[in-house]
Amino acid sequence: MAAKHEPSFYDSVQRNFDRAAALTNLPKGLLAQIRECNSVYQMRFPVKIGKEYKVIEAYRAQHSHHRLPTKGGIRYSQKVNQDEVMALASLMTYKCALVDVPFGGAKGGVKISPREYSVEDLEKITRRYTTELIRKNFIGPGIDVPAPDYGTGAREMAWIFDTYTVFKGGEIDAAGCVTGKPVTQNGIRGRSEATGRGVYYGIREVLNDKPLMDAVGLSTGTAGKTVAIQGLGNVGYHAGKICQTEGEMKIISVAEYEGAIYSEEGIDIEKLSKFRKRTGSILNFPGTSQLDQRKKTLEVECDVLIPAALENQLRKDNAKRIKAKVIAEAANGPTTADAEAILLKKGTIIIPDMYLNAGGVTVSYFEWLKNLSHMRFGRIEKRFDENTYLRIVNLIEKKTGKPVGVTEKSMIARGADEIDLVRSGLEETMVTAYEQIRTVMKRRKKVTDLRTAAFIVALNKISSDYLNMGVFP
Ligand code: GLU
């Protein structure tokens, strides 16, 4: 929850929208249409848990239909409510537009705490929720395509897919009804790491941006930069691990449900994750000390703070105590609009959620394309590319008279696998979107923060979609 007298999550998103919209020349009616949440389906259904029936509250919000299908995850959390799914669905619209994923925004939520249910019960709830979506025409490869979010993963997506095919037998593109599926069930390699990997690429772009780094007194580059992470779920884990292995960054604090730990020497995320799986907790991880409250991770002295849990974590009441130079919003909506005003005043750089965590939906888009094409990426060209590269290397050997080593040869003469293409497409997406955001900031002196610039990029793209449709001539 936001602190007392703070705007709700949806209000925060609307406030950020208004700040950016005021800096555009787009027609008022068009902006109003983009801003509103088009449809919200609120449902309640019974599920038999043990000997008793439980009434489950759930939602699916579709924020914008300017492009179809609509797209966005499904979250399982006790905190799910209508305001939250509407906020999250809105963010999906802007996120997709920003990174050129041709979908409208949506989000679903089931108001349950997954840890209180057995796997069998979760399966029952997921299948029933899917049935409700089918009944109201709120799911389908060309209609609305869910994906994982907080509290869900590949397992839940497999149940959704299976339930869908039961009802829609013979639908040739059925696999495209949901993304984030297991690789063995029409999923794509690289989807589970995608959001975290995208977070790393986004952080890397910002840390290599000299004018921005000069403004906060940091040198450029990722190596050696200190990081604090809130949340070691799918996003936090992969983001932390890749920042550490590929960016050579130092993770000094991690917070999870059970508490927070700190180490000046750095925490090995892979080892920490294994430790947590074994012991059920991050606490007492060798070489770390415990912070007295889990929220203290947000306040440690560090270069980059990665909130990778839920919304409304940086608020009016703690914003002044945040010492990080860069806030990397891996979660959706971790900063309230009030906190943002305080942080921007202090000069903190906020890498906005709609950009930073767009890697997930980007690779979901690749998965959806794979499903529609009914073929793995790389299958057609891999062997052809390998043979071409090999011919080039052989020619060089012949012309120079110098043999290329066997290892080097196999490294050069390698065609791309699905995972290589997915990572390359993701990196390209994150780099291009960042360039677009920075171009707006360079051209428009009044735009001084990354979120407003990201909004403007997204609004311009969505508006031109509407204008091209002739809806607003
Ligand atoms: N739940 C993720 C997000 O918030 C991914 C959505 C998707 O892949 O559709 O962006």
Coordinates of C-alpha atoms and ligand atoms in Angstrom, one line a residue:
M1 CA 0.0 0.0 0.0
A2 CA 1.1 3.6 -0.6
A3 CA 1.6 5.6 2.6
K4 CA -1.4 7.5 3.9
H5 CA -2.6 10.4 1.7
E6 CA -0.4 9.1 -1.2
P7 CA -2.0 8.5 -4.6
S8 CA -3.0 4.9 -5.3
F9 CA -0.9 2.9 -7.8
Y10 CA -3.3 3.7 -10.7
D11 CA -3.4 7.4 -9.7
S12 CA 0.4 7.4 -9.7
V13 CA 0.5 6.0 -13.2
Q14 CA -2.2 8.6 -14.3
R15 CA -0.2 11.4 -12.7
N16 CA 3.0 10.3 -14.6
F17 CA 0.9 10.1 -17.8
D18 CA -0.5 13.6 -17.3
R19 CA 3.0 15.1 -16.6
A20 CA 4.2 13.7 -20.0
A21 CA 1.0 14.4 -21.9
A22 CA 1.2 18.1 -21.0
L23 CA 4.5 18.2 -22.8
T24 CA 3.1 16.9 -26.1
N25 CA 0.9 18.6 -28.7
L26 CA -1.4 15.6 -29.2
P27 CA -5.1 16.2 -29.4
K28 CA -6.9 16.2 -26.0
G29 CA -9.5 13.7 -26.9
L30 CA -6.9 11.3 -28.2
L31 CA -4.9 11.6 -25.0
A32 CA -8.0 10.9 -23.0
Q33 CA -8.7 7.8 -25.0
I34 CA -5.2 6.5 -24.5
R35 CA -5.3 7.2 -20.8
E36 CA -8.4 5.3 -19.8
C37 CA -8.6 1.6 -19.1
N38 CA -10.9 0.1 -21.7
S39 CA -12.3 -3.0 -20.1
V40 CA -12.1 -4.6 -16.7
Y41 CA -13.5 -8.0 -16.0
Q42 CA -14.0 -8.7 -12.3
M43 CA -14.9 -12.3 -11.4
R44 CA -15.6 -14.4 -8.4
F45 CA -15.7 -18.2 -8.7
P46 CA -15.9 -21.1 -6.3
V47 CA -13.1 -23.7 -6.0
K48 CA -13.2 -26.7 -3.7
I49 CA -10.2 -26.7 -1.4
G50 CA -10.1 -29.8 0.8
K51 CA -13.7 -30.3 2.0
E52 CA -14.7 -26.7 1.7
Y53 CA -15.6 -24.3 -1.1
K54 CA -13.6 -21.1 -1.3
V55 CA -14.8 -18.1 -3.3
I56 CA -11.9 -16.7 -5.3
E57 CA -11.7 -13.0 -6.4
A58 CA -9.9 -12.4 -9.7
Y59 CA -9.5 -9.8 -12.5
R60 CA -8.4 -9.2 -16.0
A61 CA -8.0 -5.6 -17.2
Q62 CA -7.5 -4.7 -20.8
H63 CA -6.2 -1.1 -20.9
S64 CA -5.9 -0.5 -24.6
H65 CA -7.2 -2.2 -27.8
H66 CA -5.3 0.1 -30.2
R67 CA -3.3 -3.0 -31.1
L68 CA -4.4 -6.6 -30.7
P69 CA -4.0 -8.9 -29.0
T70 CA -3.7 -7.3 -25.6
K71 CA -0.9 -8.6 -23.5
G72 CA 0.3 -8.8 -19.9
G73 CA 1.0 -11.1 -17.0
I74 CA -1.2 -12.7 -14.4
R75 CA -0.3 -12.1 -10.8
Y76 CA -1.2 -14.3 -7.8
S77 CA -1.1 -12.2 -4.6
Q78 CA -3.2 -11.5 -1.6
K79 CA -2.8 -7.8 -2.5
V80 CA -4.5 -8.0 -5.9
N81 CA -7.3 -5.4 -6.4
Q82 CA -8.9 -3.6 -9.3
D83 CA -6.8 -0.4 -8.9
E84 CA -3.6 -2.5 -9.1
V85 CA -4.6 -4.5 -12.2
M86 CA -5.7 -1.3 -14.0
A87 CA -2.4 0.4 -13.2
L88 CA -0.4 -2.7 -14.3
A89 CA -2.5 -3.0 -17.5
S90 CA -1.9 0.7 -18.3
L91 CA 1.9 0.2 -17.8
M92 CA 1.8 -2.7 -20.3
T93 CA 0.3 -0.5 -23.0
Y94 CA 3.1 2.1 -22.6
K95 CA 5.8 -0.6 -22.2
C96 CA 4.7 -2.4 -25.4
A97 CA 4.6 0.8 -27.4
L98 CA 8.0 1.9 -26.1
V99 CA 9.8 -1.3 -27.2
D100 CA 7.8 -1.8 -30.4
V101 CA 5.9 -4.8 -29.3
P102 CA 2.7 -4.6 -31.3
F103 CA 0.2 -5.3 -28.5
G104 CA -2.2 -3.4 -26.3
G105 CA -1.8 -3.6 -22.6
A106 CA -3.5 -5.9 -20.2
K107 CA -3.0 -7.5 -16.8
G108 CA -4.7 -10.2 -14.7
G109 CA -4.7 -10.9 -11.0
V110 CA -6.0 -13.6 -8.7
K111 CA -6.4 -12.6 -5.1
I112 CA -4.6 -15.5 -3.4
S113 CA -1.4 -16.1 -1.6
P114 CA 0.1 -19.0 -3.5
R115 CA 2.2 -20.2 -0.6
E116 CA -1.1 -21.1 1.2
Y117 CA -2.2 -23.6 -1.4
S118 CA -1.0 -27.0 -2.6
V119 CA 0.1 -27.4 -6.2
E120 CA -3.1 -29.3 -6.9
D121 CA -5.2 -26.5 -5.5
L122 CA -3.2 -23.9 -7.5
E123 CA -3.9 -26.0 -10.6
K124 CA -7.6 -26.0 -9.9
I125 CA -7.7 -22.3 -9.4
T126 CA -5.6 -21.6 -12.5
R127 CA -7.8 -23.8 -14.7
R128 CA -11.0 -22.3 -13.4
Y129 CA -9.7 -18.8 -13.9
T130 CA -8.8 -19.7 -17.5
T131 CA -12.3 -21.1 -18.1
E132 CA -13.7 -17.8 -16.9
L133 CA -11.5 -15.9 -19.4
I134 CA -12.5 -18.2 -22.2
R135 CA -16.2 -17.8 -21.3
K136 CA -16.0 -14.0 -21.6
N137 CA -13.7 -14.1 -24.7
F138 CA -10.9 -12.6 -22.6
I139 CA -8.2 -14.9 -23.9
G140 CA -6.9 -16.1 -27.3
P141 CA -3.9 -15.7 -29.6
G142 CA -5.5 -12.7 -31.3
I143 CA -7.5 -11.4 -28.4
D144 CA -5.6 -11.3 -25.1
V145 CA -2.4 -13.2 -24.2
P146 CA -1.5 -13.7 -20.6
A147 CA 2.0 -14.4 -19.3
P148 CA 3.8 -14.9 -15.9
D149 CA 3.9 -12.1 -13.3
Y150 CA 4.4 -11.9 -9.5
G151 CA 3.5 -15.3 -8.0
T152 CA 3.2 -17.2 -11.3
G153 CA 5.6 -18.9 -13.7
A154 CA 5.9 -21.5 -16.5
R155 CA 3.9 -24.1 -14.6
E156 CA 0.8 -21.9 -14.4
M157 CA 1.2 -21.0 -18.1
A158 CA 1.3 -24.7 -19.0
W159 CA -2.1 -25.2 -17.2
I160 CA -3.6 -22.2 -18.9
F161 CA -2.5 -23.5 -22.3
D162 CA -3.8 -26.9 -21.6
T163 CA -7.2 -25.7 -20.4
Y164 CA -7.4 -23.4 -23.5
T165 CA -6.8 -26.3 -25.9
V166 CA -9.4 -28.4 -24.2
F167 CA -12.0 -25.8 -25.0
K168 CA -10.6 -24.8 -28.4
G169 CA -9.8 -28.1 -30.0
G170 CA -8.4 -27.7 -33.5
E171 CA -7.5 -24.0 -33.2
I172 CA -4.2 -24.1 -35.2
D173 CA -2.6 -21.2 -33.3
A174 CA -3.8 -22.2 -29.8
A175 CA -0.2 -22.2 -28.4
G176 CA -0.1 -18.4 -28.9
C177 CA -2.9 -18.0 -26.3
V178 CA -0.4 -17.6 -23.5
T179 CA 3.4 -17.0 -23.3
G180 CA 6.0 -17.9 -20.7
K181 CA 5.2 -21.6 -21.2
P182 CA 7.8 -24.3 -20.5
V183 CA 10.2 -24.7 -23.4
T184 CA 8.9 -28.3 -23.8
Q185 CA 5.4 -27.0 -24.2
N186 CA 5.7 -24.5 -27.0
G187 CA 7.7 -22.0 -24.9
I188 CA 10.9 -20.3 -26.0
R189 CA 14.4 -20.5 -24.7
G190 CA 15.4 -17.4 -22.8
R191 CA 12.0 -16.4 -21.6
S192 CA 12.5 -17.1 -17.9
E193 CA 15.6 -15.0 -17.7
A194 CA 14.3 -12.3 -20.1
T195 CA 13.0 -9.7 -17.7
G196 CA 16.2 -9.9 -15.6
R197 CA 18.4 -9.9 -18.6
G198 CA 16.6 -6.8 -20.0
V199 CA 17.0 -5.1 -16.6
Y200 CA 20.8 -5.7 -16.9
Y201 CA 20.9 -4.3 -20.5
G202 CA 19.0 -1.2 -19.3
I203 CA 21.2 -0.6 -16.3
R204 CA 24.3 -1.0 -18.6
E205 CA 23.0 1.6 -21.0
V206 CA 22.4 4.1 -18.3
L207 CA 25.7 3.5 -16.6
N208 CA 27.5 4.0 -19.9
D209 CA 25.7 7.3 -20.5
K210 CA 28.4 9.9 -19.6
P211 CA 26.2 13.0 -19.2
L212 CA 23.9 11.1 -16.8
M213 CA 26.8 9.6 -14.8
D214 CA 28.6 13.0 -14.6
A215 CA 25.4 14.5 -13.1
V216 CA 25.4 11.9 -10.3
G217 CA 29.1 11.8 -9.8
L218 CA 29.7 8.2 -11.0
S219 CA 32.3 7.0 -13.5
T220 CA 30.9 5.2 -16.6
G221 CA 30.7 1.4 -16.9
T222 CA 29.1 -1.3 -14.8
A223 CA 32.2 -3.0 -13.4
G224 CA 32.7 -2.6 -9.7
K225 CA 29.4 -0.6 -9.2
T226 CA 27.6 -1.6 -6.0
V227 CA 24.0 -2.9 -6.1
A228 CA 21.2 -3.6 -3.6
I229 CA 18.3 -5.8 -4.6
Q230 CA 14.8 -6.1 -3.2
G231 CA 13.3 -9.4 -4.1
L232 CA 15.0 -12.6 -5.3
G233 CA 12.1 -13.9 -7.4
N234 CA 12.5 -14.6 -11.1
V235 CA 13.3 -11.0 -12.0
G236 CA 15.5 -10.1 -9.1
Y237 CA 17.5 -13.4 -9.3
H238 CA 18.3 -13.2 -13.0
A239 CA 18.9 -9.4 -12.9
G240 CA 21.3 -9.8 -10.0
K241 CA 23.0 -12.8 -11.5
I242 CA 23.6 -11.2 -14.9
C243 CA 24.7 -7.9 -13.3
Q244 CA 27.2 -9.9 -11.4
T245 CA 28.5 -12.3 -14.1
E246 CA 28.3 -10.1 -17.2
G247 CA 28.4 -6.6 -15.7
E248 CA 31.0 -7.5 -13.0
M249 CA 28.9 -5.5 -10.5
K250 CA 29.0 -6.1 -6.8
I251 CA 25.7 -7.1 -5.0
I252 CA 26.0 -5.8 -1.4
S253 CA 22.5 -6.3 -0.1
V254 CA 19.5 -8.5 -0.8
A255 CA 16.1 -8.4 0.8
E256 CA 13.4 -11.1 0.7
Y257 CA 10.2 -12.0 2.5
E258 CA 12.2 -13.4 5.5
G259 CA 14.6 -10.5 6.0
A260 CA 17.6 -8.7 4.5
I261 CA 21.3 -9.4 4.3
Y262 CA 24.4 -7.3 3.7
S263 CA 28.0 -7.8 2.7
E264 CA 30.6 -5.2 1.7
E265 CA 32.6 -8.0 -0.1
G266 CA 29.6 -8.8 -2.3
I267 CA 27.1 -11.6 -2.3
D268 CA 27.2 -14.4 -4.9
I269 CA 23.6 -14.5 -6.2
E270 CA 23.8 -18.0 -7.7
K271 CA 25.1 -19.4 -4.4
L272 CA 22.6 -17.4 -2.4
S273 CA 19.7 -18.7 -4.4
K274 CA 20.8 -22.3 -3.9
F275 CA 21.2 -21.6 -0.2
R276 CA 17.7 -20.2 0.0
K277 CA 16.3 -23.3 -1.8
R278 CA 18.1 -25.5 0.7
T279 CA 17.4 -23.7 3.9
G280 CA 14.2 -21.8 3.0
S281 CA 15.8 -18.4 3.8
I282 CA 18.5 -15.9 2.7
L283 CA 19.3 -15.3 6.4
N284 CA 22.6 -16.6 7.8
F285 CA 24.1 -16.9 4.3
P286 CA 27.9 -17.3 5.0
G287 CA 29.8 -14.0 4.8
T288 CA 26.8 -11.7 5.3
S289 CA 25.3 -9.9 8.2
Q290 CA 21.6 -9.4 8.8
L291 CA 19.9 -6.0 8.6
D292 CA 17.4 -5.3 11.4
Q293 CA 14.5 -4.8 9.0
R294 CA 14.0 -6.0 5.4
K295 CA 13.2 -2.6 4.1
K296 CA 16.7 -1.4 5.2
T297 CA 18.0 -2.8 1.9
L298 CA 16.3 0.1 0.1
E299 CA 18.3 2.5 2.2
V300 CA 21.8 1.2 2.0
E301 CA 24.6 3.3 0.5
C302 CA 25.0 1.9 -3.1
D303 CA 25.3 3.0 -6.7
V304 CA 22.3 1.1 -8.0
L305 CA 19.1 0.0 -6.2
I306 CA 17.0 -2.6 -7.9
P307 CA 13.5 -2.9 -6.5
A308 CA 12.4 -6.2 -8.0
A309 CA 9.3 -7.0 -5.9
L310 CA 6.1 -5.1 -5.8
E311 CA 4.7 -1.6 -6.3
N312 CA 4.8 1.3 -3.8
Q313 CA 8.1 0.4 -2.1
L314 CA 9.7 3.9 -2.4
R315 CA 7.3 6.3 -0.8
K316 CA 7.0 9.7 0.7
D317 CA 8.0 8.3 4.1
N318 CA 11.3 6.7 3.0
A319 CA 12.3 8.6 -0.2
K320 CA 14.5 11.0 1.7
R321 CA 16.5 8.1 3.2
I322 CA 17.3 6.5 -0.2
K323 CA 21.0 6.9 -0.9
A324 CA 21.3 5.0 -4.3
K325 CA 22.4 7.2 -7.2
V326 CA 20.4 5.1 -9.6
I327 CA 17.0 3.4 -9.0
A328 CA 16.5 0.6 -11.5
E329 CA 12.8 -0.2 -11.5
A330 CA 12.8 -3.9 -12.2
A331 CA 9.3 -4.2 -10.6
N332 CA 6.3 -2.4 -11.9
G333 CA 5.5 0.8 -10.0
P334 CA 8.0 0.5 -7.1
T335 CA 8.1 4.4 -6.8
T336 CA 5.0 6.3 -5.9
A337 CA 4.5 9.7 -7.6
D338 CA 5.2 11.5 -4.4
A339 CA 8.4 9.7 -3.8
E340 CA 9.5 10.3 -7.3
A341 CA 9.1 14.1 -6.9
I342 CA 11.4 13.9 -3.8
L343 CA 14.0 11.6 -5.5
L344 CA 14.2 13.7 -8.7
K345 CA 14.7 16.8 -6.7
K346 CA 17.7 15.1 -5.0
G347 CA 19.0 14.3 -8.5
T348 CA 18.5 10.5 -8.3
I349 CA 18.2 8.8 -11.7
I350 CA 15.2 6.6 -12.0
I351 CA 15.2 4.1 -14.8
P352 CA 11.5 3.6 -15.3
D353 CA 9.7 0.3 -15.1
M354 CA 8.0 0.7 -18.5
Y355 CA 11.4 0.6 -20.1
L356 CA 13.6 -1.4 -17.7
N357 CA 11.4 -4.5 -17.3
A358 CA 10.2 -4.6 -20.9
G359 CA 12.5 -7.6 -21.6
G360 CA 9.8 -10.0 -20.4
V361 CA 7.1 -8.9 -22.8
T362 CA 9.7 -8.5 -25.6
V363 CA 10.6 -12.2 -25.4
S364 CA 6.9 -13.0 -24.9
Y365 CA 6.4 -11.4 -28.3
F366 CA 9.2 -13.6 -29.7
E367 CA 7.5 -16.7 -28.2
W368 CA 4.1 -15.7 -29.7
L369 CA 5.7 -15.2 -33.1
K370 CA 7.3 -18.6 -32.7
N371 CA 3.9 -20.1 -31.9
L372 CA 2.3 -18.5 -34.9
S373 CA 5.1 -19.6 -37.2
H374 CA 5.1 -23.1 -35.7
M375 CA 8.8 -23.2 -35.9
R376 CA 11.9 -22.7 -33.7
F377 CA 14.0 -19.6 -34.4
G378 CA 17.2 -20.5 -36.2
R379 CA 16.0 -23.8 -37.7
I380 CA 16.1 -22.5 -41.3
E381 CA 19.4 -20.6 -41.4
K382 CA 21.7 -22.1 -38.7
R383 CA 23.4 -24.7 -40.9
F384 CA 23.5 -22.4 -43.9
D385 CA 25.2 -19.7 -41.9
E386 CA 27.7 -22.2 -40.4
N387 CA 28.7 -23.4 -43.8
T388 CA 29.1 -19.8 -45.1
Y389 CA 31.3 -18.8 -42.2
L390 CA 33.4 -21.9 -42.5
R391 CA 34.0 -21.2 -46.2
I392 CA 35.2 -17.7 -45.3
V393 CA 37.5 -19.0 -42.6
N394 CA 38.9 -21.6 -45.0
L395 CA 39.5 -19.0 -47.7
I396 CA 41.3 -16.8 -45.2
E397 CA 43.5 -19.8 -44.2
K398 CA 44.2 -20.5 -47.9
K399 CA 45.1 -16.8 -48.8
T400 CA 47.2 -16.2 -45.7
G401 CA 48.7 -19.6 -45.4
K402 CA 48.1 -19.4 -41.7
P403 CA 45.8 -22.0 -40.2
V404 CA 43.1 -20.9 -37.8
G405 CA 43.0 -22.9 -34.6
V406 CA 40.3 -25.6 -34.2
T407 CA 38.6 -23.9 -31.3
E408 CA 38.7 -20.5 -32.9
K409 CA 37.3 -22.0 -36.1
S410 CA 34.3 -23.5 -34.3
M411 CA 33.7 -20.3 -32.5
I412 CA 33.6 -18.2 -35.7
A413 CA 31.8 -20.8 -37.8
R414 CA 28.8 -21.0 -35.6
G415 CA 25.2 -20.5 -36.7
A416 CA 22.8 -18.9 -34.2
D417 CA 20.6 -21.1 -32.0
E418 CA 17.3 -19.9 -30.7
I419 CA 18.8 -18.7 -27.4
D420 CA 21.4 -16.6 -29.3
L421 CA 18.7 -15.0 -31.4
V422 CA 16.4 -14.3 -28.5
R423 CA 19.2 -12.6 -26.5
S424 CA 20.3 -10.6 -29.5
G425 CA 16.8 -9.5 -30.2
L426 CA 16.3 -8.5 -26.6
E427 CA 19.6 -6.6 -26.4
E428 CA 18.7 -4.7 -29.7
T429 CA 15.3 -3.9 -28.3
M430 CA 16.7 -2.5 -25.0
V431 CA 19.4 -0.5 -26.7
T432 CA 17.1 1.0 -29.3
A433 CA 14.4 2.0 -26.8
Y434 CA 17.0 3.7 -24.7
E435 CA 18.3 5.7 -27.6
Q436 CA 14.7 6.9 -28.3
I437 CA 14.2 7.9 -24.7
R438 CA 17.5 9.9 -24.7
T439 CA 16.7 11.5 -28.1
V440 CA 13.5 13.0 -26.6
M441 CA 15.5 14.3 -23.6
K442 CA 18.2 15.8 -25.9
R443 CA 15.6 17.5 -28.1
R444 CA 13.3 18.8 -25.4
K445 CA 14.9 20.8 -22.7
K446 CA 11.8 20.6 -20.5
V447 CA 12.0 16.8 -20.4
T448 CA 14.5 16.1 -17.6
D449 CA 13.7 12.6 -16.4
L450 CA 13.8 9.2 -18.1
R451 CA 10.1 8.3 -17.2
T452 CA 8.6 11.4 -18.8
A453 CA 10.7 10.9 -21.9
A454 CA 9.7 7.2 -22.0
F455 CA 6.1 8.2 -21.8
I456 CA 6.5 10.7 -24.6
V457 CA 8.0 8.1 -26.9
A458 CA 5.2 5.7 -26.1
L459 CA 2.4 8.3 -26.5
N460 CA 3.7 9.4 -29.9
K461 CA 3.7 5.8 -31.1
I462 CA 0.2 5.0 -29.7
S463 CA -1.2 8.2 -31.1
S464 CA 0.1 7.5 -34.6
D465 CA -1.5 4.1 -34.4
Y466 CA -4.8 5.7 -33.6
L467 CA -4.3 8.4 -36.3
N468 CA -3.4 5.7 -38.9
M469 CA -6.6 3.8 -38.0
G470 CA -8.5 7.0 -38.8
V471 CA -10.2 7.0 -35.4
F472 CA -9.0 10.5 -34.8
P473 CA -8.7 12.1 -38.2
Ligands
GLU1 N1 4.4 -9.7 -16.4 C1 5.5 -9.2 -17.3 C2 5.4 -7.6 -17.3 O1 4.9 -7.0 -16.4 C3 5.5 -9.8 -18.6 C4 4.2 -9.6 -19.5 C5 4.2 -10.5 -20.7 O2 5.2 -11.1 -21.0 O3 3.2 -10.4 -21.4 O4 5.9 -7.0 -18.2

